[in-house]
GROMACS .gro file of C-alpha atoms in nm:
model
  334
    1VAL     CA    1   1.628  -2.546   1.815
    2SER     CA    2   1.695  -2.266   1.511
    3GLN     CA    3   1.510  -1.953   1.473
    4GLN     CA    4   1.189  -1.959   1.290
    5LEU     CA    5   0.895  -1.701   1.152
    6THR     CA    6   0.656  -1.696   1.430
    7GLY     CA    7   0.309  -1.555   1.482
    8THR     CA    8   0.443  -1.284   1.708
    9LEU     CA    9   0.700  -1.181   1.427
   10ALA     CA   10   0.420  -1.184   1.144
   11LEU     CA   11   0.211  -0.971   1.400
   12ALA     CA   12   0.506  -0.721   1.526
   13VAL     CA   13   0.609  -0.678   1.119
   14PHE     CA   14   0.233  -0.589   1.044
   15THR     CA   15   0.171  -0.357   1.344
   16ALA     CA   16   0.486  -0.135   1.267
   17ALA     CA   17   0.403  -0.152   0.860
   18LEU     CA   18   0.068  -0.004   0.944
   19GLY     CA   19   0.269   0.313   1.010
   20SER     CA   20   0.387   0.309   0.659
   21LEU     CA   21   0.076   0.224   0.523
   22GLN     CA   22  -0.077   0.548   0.687
   23MET     CA   23   0.212   0.755   0.551
   24GLY     CA   24   0.181   0.603   0.175
   25TYR     CA   25  -0.212   0.725   0.244
   26SER     CA   26  -0.113   1.091   0.353
   27LEU     CA   27   0.096   1.085   0.047
   28GLY     CA   28  -0.156   1.001  -0.140
   29VAL     CA   29  -0.476   1.134  -0.064
   30ILE     CA   30  -0.412   1.456  -0.128
   31ASN     CA   31  -0.373   1.375  -0.515
   32ALA     CA   32  -0.793   1.385  -0.518
   33PRO     CA   33  -1.029   1.480  -0.864
   34GLN     CA   34  -0.874   1.839  -0.912
   35LYS     CA   35  -1.227   1.974  -0.909
   36VAL     CA   36  -1.268   1.856  -0.539
   37LYS     CA   37  -0.943   2.016  -0.476
   38ARG     CA   38  -1.089   2.346  -0.619
   39THR     CA   39  -1.421   2.308  -0.402
   40ILE     CA   40  -1.217   2.257  -0.081
   41VAL     CA   41  -0.996   2.572  -0.174
   42HIS     CA   42  -1.279   2.807  -0.285
   43TYR     CA   43  -1.573   2.743  -0.067
   44TYR     CA   44  -1.414   2.637   0.249
   45TYR     CA   45  -1.054   2.771   0.227
   46TRP     CA   46  -1.181   3.106   0.162
   47GLU     CA   47  -1.489   3.092   0.412
   48GLY     CA   48  -1.454   3.419   0.637
   49ILE     CA   49  -1.154   3.546   0.435
   50CYS     CA   50  -1.289   3.694   0.111
   51HIS     CA   51  -1.553   3.970   0.122
   52GLU     CA   52  -1.893   3.892   0.017
   53HIS     CA   53  -1.934   3.831  -0.333
   54GLU     CA   54  -1.549   3.832  -0.381
   55GLU     CA   55  -1.403   3.558  -0.606
   56PRO     CA   56  -1.049   3.393  -0.524
   57THR     CA   57  -0.813   3.420  -0.848
   58ASP     CA   58  -0.661   3.115  -0.987
   59ALA     CA   59  -0.347   3.215  -0.853
   60SER     CA   60  -0.467   3.210  -0.513
   61VAL     CA   61  -0.656   2.918  -0.518
   62VAL     CA   62  -0.334   2.741  -0.626
   63MET     CA   63  -0.130   2.894  -0.340
   64TYR     CA   64  -0.336   2.779  -0.073
   65TRP     CA   65  -0.372   2.426  -0.192
   66SER     CA   66   0.017   2.415  -0.266
   67LEU     CA   67   0.038   2.522   0.107
   68SER     CA   68  -0.174   2.257   0.245
   69VAL     CA   69   0.055   1.984   0.000
   70ALA     CA   70   0.379   2.136   0.076
   71ILE     CA   71   0.328   2.189   0.466
   72PHE     CA   72   0.323   1.799   0.483
   73SER     CA   73   0.669   1.761   0.341
   74ILE     CA   74   0.756   2.039   0.579
   75GLY     CA   75   0.636   1.897   0.879
   76GLY     CA   76   0.825   1.527   0.772
   77MET     CA   77   1.165   1.729   0.722
   78ALA     CA   78   1.151   1.870   1.059
   79SER     CA   79   1.049   1.570   1.234
   80SER     CA   80   1.297   1.330   1.083
   81PHE     CA   81   1.572   1.507   1.291
   82LEU     CA   82   1.408   1.382   1.614
   83VAL     CA   83   1.359   1.007   1.515
   84SER     CA   84   1.718   0.894   1.707
   85PHE     CA   85   1.600   1.091   1.995
   86VAL     CA   86   1.231   0.936   2.010
   87SER     CA   87   1.347   0.593   1.941
   88ASP     CA   88   1.604   0.581   2.222
   89ILE     CA   89   1.435   0.767   2.514
   90ARG     CA   90   1.103   0.610   2.468
   91GLY     CA   91   1.208   0.293   2.268
   92ARG     CA   92   1.065   0.173   1.953
   93ILE     CA   93   0.712   0.055   2.068
   94LYS     CA   94   0.627   0.351   2.315
   95GLY     CA   95   0.793   0.581   2.040
   96MET     CA   96   0.563   0.455   1.789
   97LEU     CA   97   0.237   0.474   2.033
   98PHE     CA   98   0.394   0.847   2.127
   99ILE     CA   99   0.383   0.979   1.771
  100ASN     CA  100   0.055   0.791   1.696
  101VAL     CA  101  -0.088   1.081   1.899
  102LEU     CA  102   0.003   1.334   1.617
  103ALA     CA  103  -0.117   1.085   1.369
  104ILE     CA  104  -0.483   1.067   1.515
  105THR     CA  105  -0.505   1.439   1.601
  106ALA     CA  106  -0.388   1.521   1.238
  107GLY     CA  107  -0.684   1.282   1.129
  108LEU     CA  108  -0.922   1.445   1.363
  109LEU     CA  109  -0.812   1.816   1.257
  110MET     CA  110  -0.883   1.714   0.895
  111GLY     CA  111  -1.210   1.473   0.939
  112LEU     CA  112  -1.375   1.776   1.151
  113ALA     CA  113  -1.275   2.032   0.922
  114LYS     CA  114  -1.647   2.134   0.833
  115MET     CA  115  -1.700   2.198   1.204
  116GLY     CA  116  -1.482   2.494   1.241
  117THR     CA  117  -1.230   2.667   1.019
  118PRO     CA  118  -1.202   2.415   0.711
  119TYR     CA  119  -0.884   2.581   0.572
  120LEU     CA  120  -0.703   2.630   0.892
  121MET     CA  121  -0.773   2.306   1.013
  122VAL     CA  122  -0.690   2.099   0.680
  123ILE     CA  123  -0.317   2.309   0.707
  124ALA     CA  124  -0.269   2.239   1.040
  125GLY     CA  125  -0.382   1.846   0.997
  126ARG     CA  126  -0.165   1.841   0.728
  127ALA     CA  127   0.128   1.977   0.920
  128ILE     CA  128   0.103   1.789   1.226
  129MET     CA  129   0.062   1.455   0.993
  130GLY     CA  130   0.385   1.550   0.834
  131LEU     CA  131   0.545   1.587   1.181
  132TYR     CA  132   0.420   1.170   1.257
  133CYS     CA  133   0.529   1.064   0.907
  134GLY     CA  134   0.904   1.215   0.922
  135LEU     CA  135   0.899   1.048   1.274
  136SER     CA  136   0.752   0.716   1.120
  137SER     CA  137   0.956   0.713   0.831
  138GLY     CA  138   1.266   0.634   1.094
  139LEU     CA  139   1.101   0.439   1.371
  140VAL     CA  140   0.934   0.182   1.126
  141PRO     CA  141   1.215   0.074   0.942
  142LEU     CA  142   1.429   0.094   1.252
  143TYR     CA  143   1.226  -0.182   1.436
  144ILE     CA  144   1.143  -0.425   1.155
  145GLY     CA  145   1.494  -0.435   1.082
  146GLU     CA  146   1.616  -0.504   1.450
  147ILE     CA  147   1.331  -0.778   1.487
  148SER     CA  148   1.372  -0.957   1.170
  149PRO     CA  149   1.565  -1.264   1.162
  150VAL     CA  150   1.910  -1.224   0.944
  151LYS     CA  151   1.798  -1.447   0.648
  152TYR     CA  152   1.468  -1.246   0.623
  153ARG     CA  153   1.589  -0.890   0.695
  154GLY     CA  154   1.614  -0.787   0.327
  155ALA     CA  155   1.258  -0.874   0.255
  156MET     CA  156   1.106  -0.783   0.571
  157GLY     CA  157   1.315  -0.424   0.559
  158ALA     CA  158   1.124  -0.377   0.203
  159LEU     CA  159   0.797  -0.438   0.361
  160HIS     CA  160   0.812  -0.076   0.472
  161GLN     CA  161   0.831   0.075   0.121
  162LEU     CA  162   0.560  -0.191   0.028
  163ALA     CA  163   0.328  -0.076   0.280
  164ILE     CA  164   0.393   0.265   0.157
  165VAL     CA  165   0.266   0.202  -0.175
  166ILE     CA  166  -0.039   0.001  -0.068
  167GLY     CA  167  -0.171   0.309   0.151
  168ILE     CA  168  -0.088   0.531  -0.188
  169LEU     CA  169  -0.314   0.312  -0.390
  170ILE     CA  170  -0.600   0.285  -0.152
  171SER     CA  171  -0.611   0.655  -0.098
  172GLN     CA  172  -0.616   0.687  -0.475
  173VAL     CA  173  -0.915   0.418  -0.499
  174ILE     CA  174  -1.111   0.570  -0.203
  175GLY     CA  175  -1.042   0.934  -0.328
  176LEU     CA  176  -1.256   0.834  -0.654
  177ASP     CA  177  -1.541   1.103  -0.673
  178PHE     CA  178  -1.813   0.816  -0.636
  179VAL     CA  179  -1.645   0.703  -0.327
  180LEU     CA  180  -1.502   0.975  -0.098
  181GLY     CA  181  -1.359   1.206  -0.344
  182ASN     CA  182  -1.683   1.465  -0.390
  183ASP     CA  183  -1.797   1.774  -0.245
  184ASP     CA  184  -1.981   1.617   0.048
  185MET     CA  185  -1.687   1.329   0.194
  186TRP     CA  186  -1.347   1.534   0.106
  187HIS     CA  187  -1.325   1.564   0.493
  188VAL     CA  188  -1.379   1.171   0.567
  189LEU     CA  189  -1.132   1.113   0.310
  190LEU     CA  190  -0.873   1.329   0.440
  191GLY     CA  191  -0.972   1.263   0.807
  192LEU     CA  192  -0.912   0.847   0.725
  193SER     CA  193  -0.538   0.938   0.746
  194GLY     CA  194  -0.560   0.897   1.096
  195ALA     CA  195  -0.743   0.560   1.116
  196PRO     CA  196  -0.430   0.309   1.121
  197ALA     CA  197  -0.295   0.466   1.415
  198ILE     CA  198  -0.554   0.359   1.598
  199LEU     CA  199  -0.571   0.006   1.464
  200GLN     CA  200  -0.175   0.030   1.549
  201SER     CA  201  -0.172   0.150   1.902
  202LEU     CA  202  -0.412  -0.132   2.016
  203LEU     CA  203  -0.161  -0.422   1.830
  204LEU     CA  204   0.159  -0.217   1.993
  205LEU     CA  205   0.046  -0.331   2.320
  206VAL     CA  206   0.094  -0.694   2.252
  207CYS     CA  207   0.390  -0.678   2.060
  208PRO     CA  208   0.747  -0.737   2.231
  209GLU     CA  209   1.022  -0.437   2.274
  210SER     CA  210   1.321  -0.480   2.025
  211PRO     CA  211   1.573  -0.701   2.166
  212ARG     CA  212   1.852  -0.495   2.062
  213TYR     CA  213   1.692  -0.168   2.221
  214LEU     CA  214   1.647  -0.370   2.533
  215TYR     CA  215   2.005  -0.498   2.543
  216ILE     CA  216   2.232  -0.218   2.400
  217LYS     CA  217   2.035   0.056   2.520
  218LEU     CA  218   1.895  -0.058   2.842
  219GLY     CA  219   2.120  -0.343   2.940
  220LYS     CA  220   1.857  -0.565   3.048
  221VAL     CA  221   1.963  -0.903   2.931
  222GLU     CA  222   1.668  -1.142   3.023
  223GLU     CA  223   1.406  -0.911   2.886
  224ALA     CA  224   1.590  -0.923   2.575
  225CYS     CA  225   1.621  -1.335   2.578
  226LYS     CA  226   1.276  -1.298   2.643
  227SER     CA  227   1.192  -1.095   2.334
  228LEU     CA  228   1.375  -1.309   2.089
  229LYS     CA  229   1.247  -1.631   2.214
  230ARG     CA  230   0.892  -1.465   2.142
  231LEU     CA  231   0.993  -1.320   1.808
  232LYS     CA  232   1.190  -1.641   1.691
  233GLY     CA  233   1.088  -1.921   1.841
  234ASP     CA  234   1.207  -2.090   2.157
  235TYR     CA  235   1.592  -2.126   2.052
  236ASP     CA  236   1.955  -2.069   2.166
  237THR     CA  237   2.002  -1.703   2.208
  238SER     CA  238   2.347  -1.716   2.286
  239LYS     CA  239   2.465  -1.617   1.950
  240ASP     CA  240   2.243  -1.326   1.902
  241ILE     CA  241   2.324  -1.185   2.256
  242ALA     CA  242   2.713  -1.248   2.155
  243GLU     CA  243   2.627  -1.026   1.863
  244MET     CA  244   2.476  -0.769   2.042
  245GLN     CA  245   2.734  -0.743   2.307
  246ALA     CA  246   2.984  -0.720   2.027
  247GLU     CA  247   2.783  -0.441   1.857
  248LYS     CA  248   2.743  -0.261   2.207
  249GLU     CA  249   3.122  -0.260   2.298
  250GLU     CA  250   3.187  -0.147   1.944
  251ALA     CA  251   2.932   0.148   1.966
  252MET     CA  252   3.114   0.222   2.325
  253ASN     CA  253   3.440   0.276   2.197
  254GLU     CA  254   3.305   0.494   1.889
  255VAL     CA  255   3.313   0.862   1.922
  256GLN     CA  256   3.001   1.017   1.940
  257MET     CA  257   2.899   1.113   1.571
  258SER     CA  258   2.771   1.477   1.501
  259ILE     CA  259   2.640   1.505   1.169
  260LEU     CA  260   2.871   1.783   1.101
  261ARG     CA  261   3.135   1.581   1.162
  262LEU     CA  262   2.966   1.299   0.961
  263LEU     CA  263   2.976   1.534   0.664
  264ARG     CA  264   3.342   1.591   0.713
  265SER     CA  265   3.463   1.257   0.775
  266SER     CA  266   3.682   1.065   0.525
  267VAL     CA  267   3.597   0.737   0.662
  268TYR     CA  268   3.222   0.719   0.572
  269ARG     CA  269   3.242   0.945   0.269
  270GLN     CA  270   3.201   0.720   0.011
  271GLN     CA  271   2.900   0.549   0.169
  272LEU     CA  272   2.742   0.888   0.250
  273PHE     CA  273   2.780   1.008  -0.104
  274VAL     CA  274   2.624   0.643  -0.234
  275ALA     CA  275   2.311   0.737   0.007
  276LEU     CA  276   2.261   1.037  -0.085
  277MET     CA  277   2.269   0.987  -0.457
  278MET     CA  278   2.031   0.710  -0.381
  279HIS     CA  279   1.786   0.952  -0.245
  280LEU     CA  280   1.862   1.230  -0.437
  281SER     CA  281   1.783   1.070  -0.758
  282GLN     CA  282   1.455   0.931  -0.598
  283GLN     CA  283   1.370   1.261  -0.521
  284PHE     CA  284   1.414   1.447  -0.857
  285SER     CA  285   1.286   1.197  -1.010
  286GLY     CA  286   0.960   1.373  -1.007
  287ILE     CA  287   0.788   1.066  -0.835
  288ASN     CA  288   0.677   1.325  -0.529
  289ALA     CA  289   0.498   1.545  -0.831
  290ILE     CA  290   0.332   1.234  -0.946
  291PHE     CA  291   0.190   1.135  -0.585
  292TYR     CA  292   0.074   1.478  -0.518
  293TYR     CA  293  -0.039   1.581  -0.898
  294SER     CA  294  -0.068   1.298  -1.117
  295THR     CA  295  -0.432   1.362  -1.187
  296SER     CA  296  -0.341   1.685  -1.245
  297ILE     CA  297  -0.106   1.599  -1.493
  298PHE     CA  298  -0.286   1.354  -1.662
  299GLN     CA  299  -0.583   1.603  -1.688
  300THR     CA  300  -0.364   1.887  -1.869
  301ALA     CA  301  -0.216   1.594  -2.073
  302GLY     CA  302  -0.585   1.525  -2.246
  303VAL     CA  303  -0.613   1.183  -2.071
  304GLY     CA  304  -0.987   1.119  -2.072
  305GLN     CA  305  -0.985   0.950  -1.741
  306PRO     CA  306  -0.695   1.108  -1.516
  307VAL     CA  307  -0.814   0.929  -1.167
  308TYR     CA  308  -0.802   0.615  -1.339
  309ALA     CA  309  -0.471   0.672  -1.496
  310THR     CA  310  -0.346   0.774  -1.130
  311ILE     CA  311  -0.468   0.454  -1.014
  312GLY     CA  312  -0.244   0.271  -1.276
  313VAL     CA  313   0.049   0.433  -1.172
  314GLY     CA  314  -0.042   0.319  -0.803
  315VAL     CA  315  -0.095  -0.022  -0.947
  316ILE     CA  316   0.234  -0.025  -1.115
  317ASN     CA  317   0.414   0.099  -0.806
  318ILE     CA  318   0.334  -0.163  -0.608
  319ILE     CA  319   0.436  -0.449  -0.876
  320PHE     CA  320   0.761  -0.326  -0.905
  321THR     CA  321   0.821  -0.304  -0.524
  322LEU     CA  322   0.698  -0.658  -0.483
  323VAL     CA  323   0.954  -0.743  -0.709
  324SER     CA  324   1.236  -0.543  -0.534
  325CYS     CA  325   1.104  -0.758  -0.223
  326CYS     CA  326   1.126  -1.074  -0.439
  327CYS     CA  327   1.480  -0.979  -0.510
  328LEU     CA  328   1.585  -0.893  -0.153
  329SER     CA  329   1.443  -1.209   0.015
  330GLY     CA  330   1.643  -1.425  -0.293
  331LEU     CA  331   1.296  -1.538  -0.486
  332THR     CA  332   1.302  -1.552  -0.876
  333PHE     CA  333   1.068  -1.536  -1.131
  334SER     CA  334   1.191  -1.855  -1.314
   0.00000   0.00000   0.00000
């Protein structure tokens, strides 16, 4: 019997992609209406900092708000170096369960910010959420890539990015001032960053572990076969097992590659250069500034309804991500 798309596979991919959706929400949620940002900084960040009747300057407001934005990226950058360690030591499923503790903690800190010292709790929550997203950005595509059938691997791999842009759009919509993006509900808006982690944690309990992790890292042949059949149906797993065995032998024969050695190696220089240029071109395109500050940018540019312009950017982002998914899956628009 040939490999097929199963309900278990669909559930596993959906569950993993919840981590990407949560990452997208955390990216976009900080792009709330400008007046709400200033309200949070003015009335809450400065509570207990300024002397009575003292007003913070515009430069101070920008500085503290920028810190709450930037600390997210710093956390993500720091934790991204630990993806390999967490995924190999804990496994893909347990790794995602483990890092969900970070997401839930961050969500609680921001959601309960009004009950404590708001400016500290929001900044701490953003930092912890950054740690989560740095790990999730590696674990999610790793798991999806390892469980996907070869025929659908490209399209399913693109679901990681699709879930991110959907998460960004969701945060932009519920960040409207008549939903949660207002003076009274901003803490709920930020606190919802951790909500997908709760659902994902429950669903991960019924998802199979990656067959590649079970076979290559743990050497558990029977469990790897069971996982393959749960994911791809009742079929002859011998071909997949043989491929994993060849990959395992090749990995054992290869010299351990450190980051410094990778940078110095002439064998991987071209591939490394292409990968770095693609990522650098994305970063220097200014897309992150759009995610964080598009509402302010549109407002400064004189757009009448800057929040809706930001939502329009989110919709365009989703459309072209869908185009890339179709291209990777071999679909056409003719």
